[in-house]
Amino acid sequence: MLSQVVKDELKAIVGEGRYFDNEEDLLLYSYDAFIVQGQPEAALLPVSTEEVSRIMKVASRERIPVTARGAGTNLAGGSVPTRGGIVLVFTKMNRIIEIDKVNRVAVFQPGVINMEFQKELTKRGLYYPPDPGSMAVSTMGGNVAENAGGPRAVKYGVTSDYLLGLEVVLASGEVLRTGGKTLKNVTGYNLTQLFCGSEGTLGLITEITVKLIPLPETKRTLQAVFKNLSDAGRTVARVFEIGILPVALEIVDKVSINVIEDYMHLGLPREAEALLLIEVDGPEAAVAGESGRLTQLCREMGAHEVKVAGTVEENDEIWKARRSAYGAGARLRPTAIAEDCTVPVGNLVAMFQEVTRIAEKYQLLIPVVAHAGDGNLHPLILTDSSDQEEMKRVVKAIDEISRKAVELGGTLTGEHGIGIAKREILPFELGEVAMEITRNIKKTFDPLNILNPDKVVLIV
Amino acid sequence: MDHQETQETKDIVNRCNKCGLCTSSCPVYQQVLIEAANPRGRIQLVKYFLEGKIPFSKRFKEIILTCLLCETCVVNCPSGVRHDQVFNNLRAELVKQYGLNWKKRLVFQLLTNEKLLHSSIIFARLGRNWLIENLAKGMRIGNIPAGKLPLVNPRPFRDQFAGVICPDGEPKGRIFYFTGCFTNYFAGNVGQAVVNVLKKLRLEIEIPAAEDCCGIAAILSGERDLPLKNVQQNISTLSRARVDAVLVDCATCGAAFRKEYIDLLKRKGLDTTQAEILKGKTQDVMEYVAERIDELPLRKDYTSEKIRVTYHDPCHLVRAQGVSSAPRKILQALPQVEYVEMEEANACCGGGGTFQFDFPEVAKGITGKKIKRIRETGARVVATGCPGCRVTIGGNMDEQDRIAVLHPLQLLDSALTGKGLDKFPFAGTGRLC
């Protein structure tokens, strides 16, 4: 429990309006988009590195757990303060410090919203590709801490591929600067990347430097309907074989198609096993050529319907089905849990089939959409968290899906993170050697175990 | 809350998956950046309240009321959560438990008593106009300087008309024109423009004598009993079968007829048959006119330069009624207008009924952003189909902006009569509409 003296000290650092310890506001910082909750004892909204540093000095002196939080959209419970203590909310630390056209880099604070950042770049003809599903709301600090991906990862990679430097406040309150504005940097260990995806367990990110690329001239999406899922899976592999690297390659499965159709009435073919979405970008001539070749390829591979967007509106129309998948599913049942298993692209169809089998085995409704181009599946488990019997089956199904992904040469999570959701199963993939090193890294940065404790790796 | 309301509220809040996708859409959240202002946060808090985890505390009340009811979260929610219904139920509960503050109660009592309202406004006209012109120039109401509040019509608009207004030429149809309080008492010139345009469409225009305030201000403040009489009176007057359409020039009145009336009657366990008829007949005047824009003899003999115009989407039109293309179609058809779209045209202006007076600091940021977007377009006119938005935008604009805030039909009317735009006053001169 925080004493009144400590509370007063913390409040004095940020001041009225950016400090909360009343019941209502604490409840408001007790959750994220995952199903687990935990109430903090104080919520603070710093606006500068100095404030974060002063807060951490108090926290380490008093051994208070500190959980960093951006927009609170984490799907694995990473921003839930399960041990109480302090929630550090970075939403007000949201200044874009610099967009440097000459060096093609941007420097900003962690509370900047991904989409807001994108808008500023678009005005200048620049581009930062990572586009997690939450991009309209999620903060860049959270994107870095989770190493967020998104559909465009096929061609452009994920957050870590753009990250050049960080400013991090350590558990002790000391300020660490890593990397910088150069694209190349092999000076010392790559501490920058160590923090990327560390989920707030190693330090608190207070400033971010990323590289930028030119905004592609144009983009075009193509939608192909397949009667057989395996044909769609083989098509994914063939796209690369014929020498095309698409921006995004998405598969919507049969359960999803029907769930979407029930709600949106878009006229999707209910009998189809897969909807394949392919987006290409680049100069107009290249895009026209590639979309022509892809249309032909899809037909050859057994697609019985191929549609190419001719306008921006048609492009959006095609993406509408994919984008509605979460909402259409979420409307069916009170709880929707987005899974994130990832396999090598060659095992994509096998993983789809496993999910179907597991859904039947545990009698659950699990529509699947996948970033097929990088083997990242999102089975959406539709359930009701108040139904304890069903939740037992859900837990078993998630466990089995996760293990299958690893057995197929894949990984537990492609872009959502370990958080609380997958910490028990983490050793299954990492093994004891990697677990020991992971624990030691955690202890090096956070000897008192106060930074987002109980997340990712459990320290006993 | 009674059992039905409690169950309805529970069902809605249980749909929320806490995904947070509503976060960025909320204009209030964008200003304050705390979870208490997040639609998701408010929904979660209501859930805790219903579970008995928190009482109806001062902070809880404040969190629930710091909402514009702009419905942007509703539109953006993948799970279909109707945030607005939850917050309306909570507001009603608040009124039940604590009552309204005396100022709002006084205003709503006036609005729900047409005779009293009529006579009060006539007396108020002299007092208000004189007072503001002479004494209260430096005072502010919310963020709006008193001098920028709209002037009272010299004579209530409806008083000029008795019976049916005949069209120019052989009548093609007959409509009801529901003027709403604002046009009646403050924006007579908007009413005149609407009448002129409808006459040119060769319509018989009936302005119902037994017209009452639509009552939505009271309903959305959680007062669901006081306005019931108005609601029933309006439904019975307007749902009569002998007109082709019921046209409104006010976003809020339209939202009342198309949405809130039926909700309220259902809640009270009353029959909604007539209300459904009214819903079916109601159109915003811009929708009706846009469909018939080709029938209007627009003057092509403009020699002067085109005037740049932009349009702001009122919450009660774009979200509550799904109206957004009609006003643009009208403006783009006008020979004297160069239409430009502003960024985030459908973002709330920050007025939110009484929100801007209850939370002026938050409203200031939201309205400031809207005005910035308007200025960026370089437009000389910002048009919008909601009197509330016109007061908010106009009242927060500087005189040196030299931007006029008008209803789109005022521009259309000028394209029919050839009246120059210099006849329209700029915002900040106290004569907004």
Tab-separated table of C-alpha atoms in Angstrom, chain A residues 17 20 22-25 27-37 45 69-73 89 91-92 94 113 116 119 123 133-134 136-137 263 326-328 330-331 333-337, chain B residues 14-25 29-38 40-42 44-45 47-48 53-55 57-60 63 74 77-81 343-344 373:
chain	number	residue	atom	x	y	z
A	17	GLY	CA	-4.936	17.034	-12.976
A	20	PHE	CA	-5.300	10.318	-9.629
A	22	ASN	CA	-9.650	8.265	-6.374
A	23	GLU	CA	-11.608	5.045	-6.809
A	24	GLU	CA	-13.267	5.984	-10.128
A	25	ASP	CA	-10.143	6.965	-12.020
A	27	LEU	CA	-10.844	1.656	-11.909
A	28	LEU	CA	-10.425	3.325	-15.283
A	29	TYR	CA	-6.771	2.318	-15.372
A	30	SER	CA	-7.404	-1.254	-14.231
A	31	TYR	CA	-7.888	-2.829	-17.663
A	32	ASP	CA	-6.756	-2.999	-21.247
A	33	ALA	CA	-8.261	-4.932	-24.167
A	34	PHE	CA	-7.460	-8.302	-22.550
A	35	ILE	CA	-9.769	-10.039	-20.069
A	36	VAL	CA	-7.649	-9.732	-16.888
A	37	GLN	CA	-7.928	-6.708	-14.572
A	45	LEU	CA	0.392	11.177	-16.421
A	69	ARG	CA	0.364	2.381	-20.352
A	70	GLY	CA	-0.383	4.110	-23.635
A	71	ALA	CA	-3.859	3.837	-25.129
A	72	GLY	CA	-4.566	0.603	-23.255
A	73	THR	CA	-5.277	-1.491	-26.349
A	89	VAL	CA	0.047	6.833	-18.503
A	91	THR	CA	-0.983	9.784	-23.386
A	92	LYS	CA	-0.097	13.374	-22.510
A	94	ASN	CA	2.611	13.231	-27.120
A	113	ILE	CA	-0.735	8.141	-31.765
A	116	GLU	CA	-1.593	11.037	-36.080
A	119	LYS	CA	-0.987	11.926	-41.093
A	123	LYS	CA	1.632	15.721	-45.704
A	133	GLY	CA	-4.997	-2.958	-36.173
A	134	SER	CA	-5.150	-0.450	-33.320
A	136	ALA	CA	-6.013	4.764	-35.088
A	137	VAL	CA	-5.714	4.855	-31.295
A	263	TYR	CA	-23.650	-8.615	-40.133
A	326	TYR	CA	-13.278	-8.323	-35.580
A	327	GLY	CA	-16.430	-6.278	-35.107
A	328	ALA	CA	-18.691	-8.789	-36.812
A	330	ALA	CA	-17.384	-9.334	-31.410
A	331	ARG	CA	-21.086	-8.620	-31.900
A	333	ARG	CA	-20.735	-13.015	-28.197
A	334	PRO	CA	-19.952	-10.878	-25.121
A	335	THR	CA	-16.221	-11.705	-25.155
A	336	ALA	CA	-13.829	-11.859	-28.081
A	337	ILE	CA	-10.243	-13.001	-27.575
B	14	ASN	CA	-21.706	-5.971	-21.558
B	15	ARG	CA	-21.172	-5.731	-25.298
B	16	CYS	CA	-18.052	-3.619	-24.804
B	17	ASN	CA	-14.924	-5.639	-25.433
B	18	LYS	CA	-12.670	-2.828	-24.176
B	19	CYS	CA	-10.838	-2.818	-27.527
B	20	GLY	CA	-10.439	0.949	-27.216
B	21	LEU	CA	-11.094	1.740	-30.878
B	22	CYS	CA	-13.522	4.474	-29.763
B	23	THR	CA	-10.690	6.333	-28.051
B	24	SER	CA	-9.353	8.451	-30.872
B	25	SER	CA	-12.784	9.333	-32.200
B	29	TYR	CA	-10.832	12.488	-25.091
B	30	GLN	CA	-8.643	14.196	-27.667
B	31	GLN	CA	-8.641	17.284	-25.459
B	32	VAL	CA	-8.021	15.785	-22.039
B	33	LEU	CA	-6.315	12.457	-22.885
B	34	ILE	CA	-7.407	10.655	-19.731
B	35	GLU	CA	-9.307	7.369	-19.633
B	36	ALA	CA	-12.193	9.062	-17.787
B	37	ALA	CA	-12.955	10.910	-21.015
B	38	ASN	CA	-12.669	7.795	-23.130
B	40	ARG	CA	-14.723	2.955	-23.313
B	41	GLY	CA	-13.842	4.284	-19.866
B	42	ARG	CA	-17.277	5.752	-19.283
B	44	GLN	CA	-16.673	0.523	-17.976
B	45	LEU	CA	-17.485	2.905	-15.158
B	47	LYS	CA	-20.612	-1.272	-15.606
B	48	TYR	CA	-18.888	-0.912	-12.212
B	53	LYS	CA	-18.684	-1.259	-7.083
B	54	ILE	CA	-19.001	2.525	-7.090
B	55	PRO	CA	-21.754	4.856	-5.891
B	57	SER	CA	-20.382	9.891	-6.715
B	58	LYS	CA	-19.587	13.455	-7.712
B	59	ARG	CA	-16.693	12.281	-9.885
B	60	PHE	CA	-18.854	9.615	-11.546
B	63	ILE	CA	-17.418	11.764	-15.968
B	74	VAL	CA	-21.136	4.835	-31.601
B	77	CYS	CA	-17.529	0.897	-32.310
B	78	PRO	CA	-16.874	-2.476	-33.935
B	79	SER	CA	-19.015	-4.233	-31.311
B	80	GLY	CA	-22.073	-2.045	-31.856
B	81	VAL	CA	-22.159	-0.470	-28.387
B	343	GLU	CA	-10.456	18.437	-42.892
B	344	GLU	CA	-12.481	16.486	-40.339
B	373	ARG	CA	-9.965	23.617	-39.871
